[in-house]
Tab-separated table of C-alpha atoms in Angstrom:
chain	number	residue	atom	x	y	z
A	1	MET	CA	-35.704	-4.129	-46.871
A	2	LYS	CA	-37.489	-7.444	-47.498
A	3	ARG	CA	-39.519	-6.931	-44.070
A	4	ILE	CA	-40.450	-3.148	-45.521
A	5	ILE	CA	-41.530	-4.593	-48.883
A	6	TYR	CA	-43.899	-6.776	-47.550
A	7	ILE	CA	-45.426	-4.133	-45.196
A	8	LEU	CA	-45.228	-1.476	-47.677
A	9	ALA	CA	-46.406	-2.664	-51.436
A	10	PRO	CA	-49.493	-3.313	-50.196
A	11	ALA	CA	-50.160	-0.389	-48.257
A	12	MET	CA	-48.804	1.932	-50.874
A	13	LEU	CA	-50.921	-0.293	-53.676
A	14	SER	CA	-54.365	-0.181	-51.734
A	15	VAL	CA	-55.286	2.960	-52.166
A	16	PRO	CA	-54.910	3.161	-56.249
A	17	LEU	CA	-55.547	-0.138	-57.547
A	18	LEU	CA	-58.387	0.537	-55.910
A	19	THR	CA	-59.896	2.859	-56.971
A	20	GLY	CA	-57.802	2.831	-60.474
A	21	CYS	CA	-57.236	1.012	-63.383
A	22	ALA	CA	-58.023	-2.182	-60.766
A	23	ASP	CA	-58.822	-5.193	-63.104
A	24	ASP	CA	-57.502	-8.992	-62.248
A	25	ALA	CA	-53.779	-7.787	-63.858
A	26	ALA	CA	-53.194	-5.100	-61.736
A	27	GLN	CA	-54.403	-7.293	-58.785
A	28	ASN	CA	-52.003	-10.212	-60.064
A	29	ALA	CA	-49.465	-7.360	-59.858
A	30	GLN	CA	-49.994	-6.520	-56.712
A	31	ASP	CA	-49.943	-9.767	-55.160
A	32	GLU	CA	-47.230	-11.044	-56.930
A	33	SER	CA	-44.964	-8.440	-55.919
A	34	ALA	CA	-45.766	-8.731	-52.053
A	35	VAL	CA	-44.871	-11.861	-51.997
A	36	THR	CA	-41.292	-12.770	-52.659
A	37	VAL	CA	-38.243	-10.705	-54.107
A	38	ASP	CA	-37.687	-14.364	-56.356
A	39	GLU	CA	-40.895	-14.107	-57.480
A	40	ALA	CA	-40.613	-10.524	-58.856
A	41	GLN	CA	-36.737	-11.460	-59.918
A	42	ASN	CA	-39.134	-14.308	-61.647
A	43	ALA	CA	-41.910	-11.984	-63.451
A	44	VAL	CA	-38.552	-10.090	-65.126
A	45	THR	CA	-37.212	-12.410	-67.080
A	46	SER	CA	-40.098	-15.023	-67.522
A	47	SER	CA	-40.794	-14.237	-71.144
A	48	LEU	CA	-44.584	-13.835	-72.990
A	49	VAL	CA	-46.563	-13.608	-69.888
A	50	LYS	CA	-49.927	-13.584	-70.662
A	51	ILE	CA	-51.747	-12.317	-68.249
A	52	ASP	CA	-55.565	-12.897	-68.095
A	53	SER	CA	-56.852	-14.097	-70.416
A	54	GLU	CA	-60.555	-13.614	-70.474
A	55	ILE	CA	-61.147	-10.723	-71.644
A	56	PHE	CA	-63.941	-10.835	-74.250
A	57	SER	CA	-65.612	-8.556	-77.177
A	58	LEU	CA	-69.229	-8.548	-77.438
A	59	PRO	CA	-70.595	-7.513	-80.947
A	60	SER	CA	-72.488	-4.620	-79.849
A	61	PRO	CA	-76.552	-4.446	-81.046
A	62	ILE	CA	-75.819	-2.029	-83.008
A	63	GLN	CA	-73.909	-3.754	-85.734
A	64	THR	CA	-77.498	-6.145	-85.722
A	65	ALA	CA	-79.666	-2.885	-86.138
A	66	ILE	CA	-77.336	-1.608	-88.696
A	67	LEU	CA	-77.581	-4.999	-90.859
A	68	MET	CA	-81.553	-4.829	-90.103
A	69	HIS	CA	-81.265	-1.445	-91.929
A	70	LYS	CA	-79.158	-2.601	-94.633
A	71	LYS	CA	-81.938	-5.315	-94.997
A	72	GLU	CA	-84.794	-3.140	-95.070
A	73	ILE	CA	-86.364	-5.500	-91.736
A	74	SER	CA	-89.898	-4.187	-91.360
A	75	TYR	CA	-90.646	-2.840	-87.905
A	76	ARG	CA	-92.546	-4.536	-84.902
A	77	GLU	CA	-93.369	-3.304	-82.264
A	78	GLU	CA	-94.495	-5.895	-80.588
A	79	LEU	CA	-90.780	-7.389	-79.821
A	80	LEU	CA	-88.923	-4.721	-78.149
A	81	ASN	CA	-89.237	-4.920	-74.130
A	82	PRO	CA	-92.148	-2.432	-72.902
A	83	LEU	CA	-91.765	0.720	-71.404
A	84	ALA	CA	-94.070	-0.658	-68.595
A	85	ASN	CA	-91.359	-2.764	-67.187
A	86	GLU	CA	-89.047	-0.947	-66.362
A	87	LYS	CA	-90.919	-0.147	-63.090
A	88	LYS	CA	-90.743	-4.501	-62.294
A	89	TYR	CA	-87.020	-3.438	-62.039
A	90	ILE	CA	-85.683	-3.007	-58.987
A	91	ASN	CA	-82.478	-4.555	-58.067
A	92	GLN	CA	-79.000	-4.167	-59.411
A	93	TYR	CA	-78.860	-7.052	-61.731
A	94	GLN	CA	-82.500	-6.507	-63.061
A	95	LYS	CA	-81.501	-3.328	-63.937
A	96	SER	CA	-78.458	-3.868	-65.339
A	97	LEU	CA	-79.738	-6.529	-67.924
A	98	ASN	CA	-82.689	-4.547	-69.230
A	99	MET	CA	-80.661	-1.141	-70.030
A	100	GLY	CA	-78.442	-3.548	-72.358
A	101	VAL	CA	-81.881	-5.002	-73.014
A	102	TYR	CA	-83.626	-1.085	-73.667
A	103	GLY	CA	-80.354	-0.023	-75.150
A	104	ALA	CA	-80.930	-3.193	-77.805
A	105	ASP	CA	-84.219	-1.949	-78.193
A	106	LEU	CA	-83.113	1.944	-78.642
A	107	ALA	CA	-80.696	0.528	-81.834
A	108	TYR	CA	-83.189	-0.831	-83.687
A	109	LEU	CA	-85.449	1.421	-83.338
A	110	SER	CA	-82.794	3.682	-84.546
A	111	ASN	CA	-84.046	2.053	-87.988
A	112	PHE	CA	-87.782	3.791	-87.989
A	113	ASN	CA	-89.193	7.250	-87.826
A	114	ASN	CA	-91.084	7.392	-84.933
A	115	SER	CA	-89.480	9.985	-82.795
A	116	GLN	CA	-91.632	9.451	-79.381
A	117	LYS	CA	-90.723	6.276	-79.140
A	118	LYS	CA	-86.602	6.226	-79.683
A	119	LEU	CA	-87.214	9.149	-76.638
A	120	ASP	CA	-89.111	7.001	-74.814
A	121	TYR	CA	-86.050	4.476	-74.554
A	122	PHE	CA	-83.492	6.223	-74.510
A	123	LYS	CA	-84.902	8.127	-71.123
A	124	VAL	CA	-85.646	4.232	-69.910
A	125	VAL	CA	-81.759	4.199	-70.574
A	126	GLU	CA	-80.920	7.275	-69.194
A	127	SER	CA	-83.107	6.257	-65.968
A	128	LEU	CA	-81.338	2.915	-65.608
A	129	ALA	CA	-78.694	4.304	-66.230
A	130	THR	CA	-78.881	7.245	-63.051
A	131	ASP	CA	-80.200	4.333	-60.860
A	132	LEU	CA	-76.604	2.263	-61.474
A	133	ASP	CA	-74.872	5.359	-60.600
A	134	ILE	CA	-73.220	5.224	-64.168
A	135	ARG	CA	-75.676	9.199	-65.675
A	136	ASN	CA	-73.856	11.329	-63.468
A	137	ASN	CA	-70.081	10.149	-64.796
A	138	ILE	CA	-71.451	10.577	-68.446
A	139	ASP	CA	-70.678	13.201	-69.827
A	140	GLN	CA	-74.191	15.753	-69.741
A	141	SER	CA	-73.280	17.225	-73.417
A	142	LEU	CA	-73.536	13.471	-74.650
A	143	ILE	CA	-76.965	13.194	-72.886
A	144	ASP	CA	-78.128	16.646	-74.862
A	145	ARG	CA	-76.880	15.294	-77.871
A	146	PHE	CA	-79.493	12.991	-78.194
A	147	ALA	CA	-82.178	14.933	-78.048
A	148	LYS	CA	-81.539	16.846	-80.406
A	149	ASN	CA	-80.015	14.054	-83.111
A	150	ILE	CA	-83.037	11.374	-82.388
A	151	ASP	CA	-84.411	11.916	-86.038
A	152	VAL	CA	-80.483	11.458	-87.492
A	153	GLN	CA	-80.269	7.491	-87.657
A	154	ASP	CA	-75.986	7.558	-88.296
A	155	SER	CA	-76.062	9.459	-85.132
A	156	LEU	CA	-78.577	7.957	-82.762
A	157	TYR	CA	-76.020	4.667	-83.450
A	158	LYS	CA	-73.326	6.416	-82.239
A	159	LEU	CA	-74.178	8.447	-79.646
A	160	ASN	CA	-76.070	4.996	-78.023
A	161	ALA	CA	-72.947	3.543	-78.671
A	162	ASP	CA	-71.082	5.942	-77.109
A	163	LEU	CA	-73.454	6.051	-74.253
A	164	PHE	CA	-72.483	2.330	-74.005
A	165	LYS	CA	-69.338	3.046	-73.798
A	166	ALA	CA	-68.907	5.809	-71.245
A	167	GLY	CA	-71.126	4.072	-68.947
A	168	ASP	CA	-68.579	0.056	-69.126
A	169	LYS	CA	-65.084	2.795	-68.871
A	170	TYR	CA	-66.950	4.494	-65.840
A	171	LEU	CA	-67.844	1.071	-64.152
A	172	LYS	CA	-64.422	-0.347	-65.480
A	173	GLN	CA	-62.670	1.644	-63.215
A	174	ASN	CA	-65.192	1.427	-60.111
A	175	ASP	CA	-64.701	-2.353	-60.265
A	176	GLU	CA	-68.551	-2.128	-61.424
A	177	ASP	CA	-66.961	-5.503	-63.727
A	178	GLU	CA	-70.838	-7.897	-62.667
A	179	VAL	CA	-72.668	-4.841	-63.902
A	180	ALA	CA	-70.917	-4.038	-66.872
A	181	THR	CA	-71.037	-7.690	-68.111
A	182	LEU	CA	-75.032	-7.794	-67.297
A	183	ILE	CA	-75.376	-4.462	-69.174
A	184	LEU	CA	-73.159	-5.999	-72.133
A	185	ALA	CA	-75.280	-9.593	-71.668
A	186	GLY	CA	-78.512	-8.080	-71.872
A	187	GLY	CA	-77.677	-5.883	-74.870
A	188	TRP	CA	-76.349	-9.323	-76.433
A	189	VAL	CA	-79.709	-11.339	-75.856
A	190	GLU	CA	-81.687	-8.471	-76.757
A	191	ALA	CA	-80.058	-8.311	-80.253
A	192	LEU	CA	-80.085	-11.903	-80.945
A	193	TYR	CA	-84.108	-12.047	-80.341
A	194	LEU	CA	-84.768	-9.528	-82.856
A	195	ALA	CA	-82.169	-11.140	-84.718
A	196	ILE	CA	-84.019	-14.212	-84.825
A	197	ASP	CA	-87.173	-13.269	-85.290
A	198	ALA	CA	-85.890	-10.759	-88.734
A	199	ALA	CA	-84.441	-14.427	-89.863
A	200	ASP	CA	-88.120	-14.935	-90.550
A	201	GLN	CA	-87.565	-11.731	-93.725
A	202	ASP	CA	-83.779	-12.088	-94.478
A	203	ASP	CA	-82.312	-15.810	-94.915
A	204	SER	CA	-79.182	-13.497	-94.304
A	205	PHE	CA	-79.923	-13.276	-90.013
A	206	LYS	CA	-79.819	-17.652	-89.896
A	207	THR	CA	-75.668	-16.689	-90.586
A	208	ARG	CA	-75.281	-14.508	-87.904
A	209	ILE	CA	-77.585	-15.840	-85.307
A	210	GLY	CA	-74.682	-19.064	-86.244
A	211	GLU	CA	-72.022	-17.022	-86.030
A	212	GLN	CA	-72.479	-16.009	-82.311
A	213	GLY	CA	-70.919	-19.148	-81.100
A	214	PHE	CA	-67.995	-17.273	-80.178
A	215	ALA	CA	-69.692	-14.716	-77.746
A	216	VAL	CA	-72.240	-16.602	-76.032
A	217	ASN	CA	-68.926	-18.788	-74.749
A	218	SER	CA	-66.747	-14.914	-74.204
A	219	LEU	CA	-70.371	-14.032	-72.165
A	220	VAL	CA	-70.469	-17.594	-70.854
A	221	ASN	CA	-66.562	-16.565	-69.670
A	222	LEU	CA	-67.836	-12.927	-68.603
A	223	LEU	CA	-70.271	-14.271	-66.688
A	224	LYS	CA	-68.515	-16.909	-64.580
A	225	LYS	CA	-66.511	-14.050	-63.091
A	226	HIS	CA	-68.769	-13.128	-61.230
A	227	ASP	CA	-70.403	-15.125	-57.857
A	228	SER	CA	-74.037	-13.115	-56.869
A	229	PRO	CA	-76.144	-16.512	-57.426
A	230	GLN	CA	-78.325	-14.273	-60.410
A	231	THR	CA	-75.622	-13.880	-61.883
A	232	ILE	CA	-73.936	-18.066	-61.850
A	233	GLU	CA	-77.626	-18.548	-63.220
A	234	LEU	CA	-77.766	-16.453	-65.722
A	235	ALA	CA	-74.665	-18.333	-66.262
A	236	GLY	CA	-75.752	-21.760	-66.724
A	237	LYS	CA	-78.789	-20.974	-68.764
A	238	MET	CA	-75.854	-19.009	-71.543
A	239	ALA	CA	-73.785	-22.346	-71.132
A	240	GLU	CA	-76.869	-24.363	-72.248
A	241	LEU	CA	-77.519	-21.982	-74.857
A	242	SER	CA	-73.800	-22.007	-75.796
A	243	LYS	CA	-74.161	-26.345	-76.435
A	244	GLN	CA	-77.050	-25.658	-79.137
A	245	PHE	CA	-73.708	-23.458	-81.033
A	246	GLU	CA	-71.308	-26.919	-80.190
A	247	GLY	CA	-74.071	-28.628	-82.861
A	248	LEU	CA	-73.483	-26.133	-85.504
A	249	VAL	CA	-70.752	-26.814	-87.895
A	250	ILE	CA	-68.193	-23.867	-89.144
A	251	ASN	CA	-65.934	-23.955	-92.185
A	252	TYR	CA	-62.877	-21.452	-92.429
A	253	ALA	CA	-60.317	-21.595	-94.354
A	254	TYR	CA	-57.299	-18.912	-93.902
A	255	VAL	CA	-56.408	-17.108	-97.015
A	256	LYS	CA	-53.191	-14.193	-96.856
A	257	PRO	CA	-54.460	-10.751	-95.513
A	258	ILE	CA	-52.985	-7.760	-97.604
A	259	THR	CA	-51.878	-4.907	-95.810
A	260	ASP	CA	-52.057	-0.932	-97.357
A	261	ALA	CA	-49.289	0.778	-95.351
A	262	ALA	CA	-50.254	3.899	-97.122
A	263	ASP	CA	-54.556	3.730	-96.201
A	264	LYS	CA	-53.276	1.720	-93.336
A	265	VAL	CA	-55.514	-0.677	-93.817
A	266	THR	CA	-55.753	-4.560	-94.351
A	267	TYR	CA	-58.087	-6.805	-96.221
A	268	LEU	CA	-58.744	-9.982	-93.963
A	269	ASN	CA	-60.077	-12.391	-97.068
A	270	SER	CA	-59.809	-15.644	-95.072
A	271	LYS	CA	-62.872	-17.856	-95.784
A	272	SER	CA	-65.907	-19.279	-93.368
A	273	ASN	CA	-68.964	-20.201	-93.311
A	274	VAL	CA	-71.987	-21.880	-91.069
A	275	GLN	CA	-74.522	-23.900	-91.920
A	276	ILE	CA	-77.491	-23.621	-89.315
A	277	SER	CA	-80.501	-26.223	-89.810
A	278	GLU	CA	-84.253	-25.454	-89.089
A	279	GLU	CA	-84.207	-27.750	-86.447
A	280	GLN	CA	-80.813	-25.993	-84.614
A	281	LEU	CA	-82.148	-22.295	-85.135
A	282	ALA	CA	-86.130	-23.490	-83.656
A	283	GLU	CA	-83.547	-24.560	-80.654
A	284	ILE	CA	-81.048	-22.019	-80.512
A	285	ALA	CA	-84.979	-19.445	-80.648
A	286	ARG	CA	-86.510	-21.285	-78.063
A	287	GLN	CA	-83.680	-20.968	-75.351
A	288	VAL	CA	-83.057	-17.396	-76.023
A	289	THR	CA	-86.012	-16.467	-75.455
A	290	GLU	CA	-86.587	-18.477	-72.576
A	291	ILE	CA	-83.590	-16.517	-71.175
A	292	ARG	CA	-85.079	-12.757	-73.002
A	293	LYS	CA	-88.349	-13.729	-70.654
A	294	SER	CA	-86.477	-13.958	-67.277
A	295	ILE	CA	-84.776	-11.160	-68.167
A	296	THR	CA	-87.244	-8.903	-68.126
A	297	GLN	CA	-90.297	-10.532	-66.782
B	1	MET	CA	-27.689	-8.977	-54.440
B	2	LYS	CA	-30.872	-9.201	-51.750
B	3	ASN	CA	-30.839	-5.530	-51.743
B	4	PHE	CA	-30.922	-4.716	-55.278
B	5	LEU	CA	-33.105	-7.499	-55.856
B	6	THR	CA	-35.839	-5.804	-53.533
B	7	LEU	CA	-35.075	-2.289	-54.834
B	8	ALA	CA	-35.515	-4.068	-58.132
B	9	ALA	CA	-39.313	-4.683	-56.637
B	10	PHE	CA	-40.068	-1.556	-55.209
B	11	PHE	CA	-39.589	0.022	-58.497
B	12	ALA	CA	-41.633	-2.767	-59.976
B	13	VAL	CA	-43.720	-1.294	-57.762
B	14	LEU	CA	-43.991	2.158	-58.161
B	15	SER	CA	-44.120	2.586	-61.493
B	16	ILE	CA	-47.760	-0.066	-61.593
B	17	GLN	CA	-48.887	2.028	-59.353
B	18	THR	CA	-47.826	5.343	-61.576
B	19	ALA	CA	-49.139	3.434	-64.822
B	20	THR	CA	-52.631	2.322	-62.834
B	21	ALA	CA	-53.056	5.817	-62.184
B	22	GLN	CA	-52.756	7.006	-66.691
B	23	CYS	CA	-54.981	4.548	-67.356
B	24	ASP	CA	-58.268	6.998	-67.764
B	25	GLU	CA	-55.918	9.101	-69.640
B	26	ILE	CA	-54.946	7.008	-71.777
B	27	ALA	CA	-58.280	6.162	-72.347
B	28	ASP	CA	-59.568	9.481	-73.183
B	29	GLN	CA	-56.580	10.197	-75.235
B	30	CYS	CA	-57.207	6.673	-77.149
B	31	GLU	CA	-60.825	7.332	-78.229
B	32	MET	CA	-59.566	10.106	-80.759
B	33	ASN	CA	-58.262	7.397	-82.263
B	34	LEU	CA	-61.432	6.153	-83.416
B	35	ALA	CA	-62.646	9.045	-85.957
B	36	LYS	CA	-66.035	9.870	-86.360
B	37	GLU	CA	-67.321	7.656	-89.184
B	38	TYR	CA	-66.775	4.944	-86.363
B	39	ILE	CA	-69.263	2.941	-84.037
B	40	SER	CA	-67.964	2.203	-80.867
B	41	ASP	CA	-68.274	-1.589	-79.888
B	42	GLY	CA	-69.164	-0.189	-77.010
B	43	GLN	CA	-66.925	-1.310	-74.656
B	44	PHE	CA	-63.852	-0.663	-73.831
B	45	TYR	CA	-60.610	-2.686	-72.718
B	46	ARG	CA	-57.569	-2.249	-70.322
B	47	ALA	CA	-55.301	-4.697	-68.755
B	48	LEU	CA	-52.526	-3.482	-66.819
B	49	LEU	CA	-48.768	-4.476	-68.495
B	50	TYR	CA	-45.604	-5.192	-66.908
B	51	ASN	CA	-42.400	-5.753	-69.040
B	52	ASP	CA	-43.223	-8.183	-71.089
B	53	GLN	CA	-46.033	-9.503	-70.366
B	54	VAL	CA	-48.877	-9.804	-73.247
B	55	ALA	CA	-52.482	-9.296	-72.686
B	56	GLU	CA	-55.197	-11.335	-74.521
B	57	PHE	CA	-58.039	-10.434	-76.241
B	58	GLU	CA	-61.245	-12.418	-78.241
B	59	LEU	CA	-63.217	-11.101	-80.279
B	60	SER	CA	-65.516	-11.794	-83.589
B	61	LEU	CA	-65.174	-10.071	-86.289
B	62	PHE	CA	-68.451	-9.793	-89.026
B	63	GLY	CA	-67.948	-10.293	-92.238
B	64	GLY	CA	-68.908	-7.332	-94.380
B	65	ASN	CA	-67.525	-4.920	-91.956
B	66	THR	CA	-64.892	-2.338	-91.663
B	67	TYR	CA	-63.119	-2.402	-88.428
B	68	ARG	CA	-61.028	0.100	-86.724
B	69	ILE	CA	-58.548	-0.986	-83.867
B	70	ALA	CA	-57.158	1.578	-81.624
B	71	ALA	CA	-54.784	0.686	-79.188
B	72	CYS	CA	-53.004	2.728	-76.777
B	73	SER	CA	-49.888	3.196	-73.731
B	74	GLY	CA	-48.386	5.797	-72.455
B	75	MET	CA	-49.571	9.543	-73.624
B	76	ASP	CA	-47.217	9.117	-76.726
B	77	SER	CA	-48.729	6.916	-79.488
B	78	GLY	CA	-46.560	3.273	-80.672
B	79	ASN	CA	-45.605	2.486	-77.113
B	80	LEU	CA	-47.793	-1.121	-77.224
B	81	VAL	CA	-47.654	-3.224	-80.143
B	82	PHE	CA	-50.442	-5.152	-81.159
B	83	ARG	CA	-50.885	-8.046	-83.304
B	84	LEU	CA	-54.198	-9.791	-84.474
B	85	TYR	CA	-54.582	-13.506	-85.354
B	86	ASP	CA	-57.549	-15.891	-86.428
B	87	GLN	CA	-58.639	-18.971	-85.058
B	88	GLU	CA	-56.047	-21.494	-86.464
B	89	HIS	CA	-52.817	-18.367	-85.137
B	90	ASN	CA	-52.319	-17.648	-88.643
B	91	LEU	CA	-50.629	-14.294	-87.802
B	92	LEU	CA	-52.677	-11.608	-90.220
B	93	PHE	CA	-51.678	-8.615	-88.808
B	94	THR	CA	-48.719	-6.862	-85.885
B	95	SER	CA	-48.278	-3.187	-85.870
B	96	SER	CA	-44.721	-3.544	-84.781
B	97	ASP	CA	-43.924	-4.134	-89.191
B	98	PHE	CA	-45.679	-0.056	-89.146
B	99	SER	CA	-43.715	1.598	-86.211
B	100	ASN	CA	-46.385	0.411	-83.806
B	101	ALA	CA	-48.746	2.478	-85.132
B	102	PRO	CA	-51.467	3.520	-82.756
B	103	TYR	CA	-55.057	2.460	-85.224
B	104	TRP	CA	-55.429	-0.027	-88.013
B	105	ASP	CA	-58.640	-0.312	-90.158
B	106	PHE	CA	-59.189	-4.287	-91.311
B	107	VAL	CA	-62.131	-4.825	-94.059
B	108	VAL	CA	-63.368	-8.742	-93.361
B	109	GLU	CA	-64.631	-10.193	-96.089
B	110	ASN	CA	-65.816	-13.699	-93.510
B	111	THR	CA	-67.079	-14.122	-90.240
B	112	MET	CA	-63.344	-14.863	-88.262
B	113	GLN	CA	-62.895	-15.294	-84.654
B	114	CYS	CA	-59.463	-13.354	-83.637
B	115	THR	CA	-57.562	-13.262	-80.873
B	116	ILE	CA	-55.610	-10.035	-80.538
B	117	GLU	CA	-52.398	-9.495	-78.303
B	118	ALA	CA	-51.152	-6.666	-76.867
B	119	GLN	CA	-47.428	-5.824	-75.929
B	120	LEU	CA	-45.876	-3.042	-74.621
B	121	ASP	CA	-42.704	-2.153	-76.858
B	122	LEU	CA	-40.111	-2.536	-74.223
B	123	ASN	CA	-37.339	0.142	-75.991
B	124	LYS	CA	-40.256	2.924	-74.917
B	125	GLN	CA	-41.868	1.778	-72.041
B	126	GLN	CA	-41.155	-0.822	-69.557
B	127	SER	CA	-45.086	-1.137	-67.691
B	128	GLY	CA	-48.226	0.625	-68.166
B	129	CYS	CA	-51.594	0.803	-68.816
B	130	ALA	CA	-52.551	-0.881	-72.242
B	131	VAL	CA	-56.258	0.240	-73.738
B	132	LEU	CA	-57.886	-1.083	-76.524
B	133	LEU	CA	-61.103	0.568	-78.290
B	134	ILE	CA	-63.091	-1.271	-81.355
B	135	GLY	CA	-64.894	-0.004	-83.726
B	136	PHE	CA	-67.070	-0.306	-86.835
B	137	LYS	CA	-68.009	1.345	-90.008
B	138	LYS	CA	-71.581	1.664	-90.485
C-alpha cells in the first residue's frame, strides 16, 4: 500500500495542483505527502506549522494617488511614462513591469481632468495586459466600465484596482507568479517616483516615502523567489534601495486597540513616526529614479 | 497501524486536491465581502492549509486609512480564523472572538507594519484554500 501511495500521490496531484491553486504551500503538501507515511503522520500531529511565510502585501499605487488628491498635488505630465515608450517593451519582463508603471500613472491621472489622456493610458494598460495573456481572462464588463467612467474619479480608482486584482488572481491561478510580482514592482516603483516628486509640494509625502521601508523589503523577498536573470538583477537594485531605508529612524509605541463589535471595526491606536533627513530623501530619490529609468527606458 | 497511516496520508492528499479545486470559487465568494466603498489593494492572497497549519501574511497599514480585511475558506463563512499582530507581535485582533467573522474593518491612526495569521477552524474544516483580500476606503 505504501508503494501505491508513492505512485498514486504524484499522479493524482499533478494535474489539479498544476492547473489550480498551485502555490508553494500546495507544492509543499504534494512533496510531503509523497515522501513517507511517517512524515504524513508528523504533519497531522504538528502544532502551528507555519507555511510559506513569504506572502507579502505591497501598498497600492492608488493609495498614493488618493493621498495626492487629498493634498491637492498639482499635475505634472512630464512625470508620466510616455505612451510612446510602449513599443520599446518587447519581452515579458519589460511588459509586466511597465503594465504596473502605466497602471500607477493611470491612478495618478484619475485625479485630474483629461479624459483623453486617461483613455490613452488605459488603452496602454489594456494592450500590455493582452500581450501578457491577461486581458482575455478578465471580465469584459470590467473593461467596458472604464470608458463609461473615465471621468468619475472614485469609479476610476476602483476599476483600476479591480483590473489589477483580476490580473493578479488570474496570474497566480496559472502559476505566473513572476509576472504578477513584476507588475506589482512596476506599480510600486512608479508610485514611489510620483510620491518623491510630490514631497516638494507637501511634507506629508516625506513621511509616506519613509514608511516604504517595509514594502521594499517585501518586494525584495517577492523578487528573490524568481530566478530569471533580469528579475535577479532587479532584486539586487531593490536590495540596495532597502539599505537606504535601514538608516531611517522609526519609532513605534503599542497602544491597546479598541474594538466596536457591533460595527465590526477595530481602531488601531498605536503611535509611530519616521524620521527622514533631506540627505536620506535625496539618496532614496536618486536610486528610485535610476531604477525607474531602467524599467521604462 | 501502517495501513491506517497510509490511508490517512491518502485521504490527506485527496482533501488537499479537493481544496485546491475550490480555491477559485472561494476567491469569488470572498470578494463579496469587500463592499463597494472599499478599493482593493489589487492583490489576491491565498494559501493552501491542511490541519493546523498557519499562513502568515505581511502588510503595511498606512496611517489615516480605514482597511477591510476579508478572510475566507470553504463556501461557508466562518471557517477561517485570522489574527492581526503588530510589529512587536502584540495581538491586535482575532476573528475567533467574533464567531470567525469573515471580514473586519480597521481604522489606522499611524502607519503600522503588521502580520496576519490565518488558520482553519478545525471544528469546521480540516483542509482548504485560505483566501485573504484587503481593501481600503477612499
